[in-house]
Amino acid sequence: GRVIRGQRKGAGSVFTSNTSKRKGAAKHRQSDFAERHGYIKGVVTDIIHDPGRGAPLAKVTFRHTKRYQHQKELFVAAEGTYTGQFLYCGKKAQLVVGNILPVGQMPEGSIIC
């Protein structure tokens, strides 16, 4: 709505960040047994724009490891990610753009983004 008093007096800029329309925090999955000892497969269901962020976000759906339900996560989309793509997270996932694996499992010289 309004320009606040501190901004009018010259303490800051008149522009404010667009925080109310954000889609959510981009995080990795919480590490569990499947990720520490193998891998888990997820599907990119949607690629969305997040206000206030330069990179797009990917909505990824995983099957729950213990219950009959789905887990939805928000990742920062890597270049070349598309809807319907399978992403693998875990220690034994292949080294492909978009997959998530520990830094210790990556060979030297591989590009990390």
PDB file of C-alpha atoms in Angstrom, residues 39-45 59-64 71-73 84-90 99:
ATOM      1  CA  TYR A  39      17.733 -43.386  -4.392  1.00  0.00           C
ATOM      2  CA  ILE A  40      14.134 -42.249  -4.700  1.00  0.00           C
ATOM      3  CA  LYS A  41      12.326 -41.249  -7.898  1.00  0.00           C
ATOM      4  CA  GLY A  42      10.247 -38.105  -8.307  1.00  0.00           C
ATOM      5  CA  VAL A  43       8.275 -36.578 -11.182  1.00  0.00           C
ATOM      6  CA  VAL A  44       8.355 -32.886 -12.140  1.00  0.00           C
ATOM      7  CA  THR A  45       4.669 -31.939 -12.156  1.00  0.00           C
ATOM      8  CA  LYS A  59       7.183 -28.793  -8.259  1.00  0.00           C
ATOM      9  CA  VAL A  60       8.360 -32.386  -7.779  1.00  0.00           C
ATOM     10  CA  THR A  61       6.140 -35.195  -6.471  1.00  0.00           C
ATOM     11  CA  PHE A  62       7.649 -38.195  -4.657  1.00  0.00           C
ATOM     12  CA  ARG A  63       5.947 -41.289  -3.277  1.00  0.00           C
ATOM     13  CA  HIS A  64       6.048 -41.340   0.515  1.00  0.00           C
ATOM     14  CA  GLN A  71       5.162 -35.784  -0.938  1.00  0.00           C
ATOM     15  CA  LYS A  72       5.378 -32.534  -2.897  1.00  0.00           C
ATOM     16  CA  GLU A  73       8.626 -30.570  -2.862  1.00  0.00           C
ATOM     17  CA  GLY A  84       7.037 -35.075 -16.731  1.00  0.00           C
ATOM     18  CA  GLN A  85      10.785 -35.542 -16.195  1.00  0.00           C
ATOM     19  CA  PHE A  86      11.940 -38.112 -13.640  1.00  0.00           C
ATOM     20  CA  LEU A  87      14.356 -36.797 -11.006  1.00  0.00           C
ATOM     21  CA  TYR A  88      16.349 -39.111  -8.762  1.00  0.00           C
ATOM     22  CA  CYS A  89      17.544 -38.118  -5.286  1.00  0.00           C
ATOM     23  CA  GLY A  90      19.983 -40.175  -3.260  1.00  0.00           C
ATOM     24  CA  ASN A  99      19.402 -35.264 -10.128  1.00  0.00           C
TER      25      ASN A  99
END
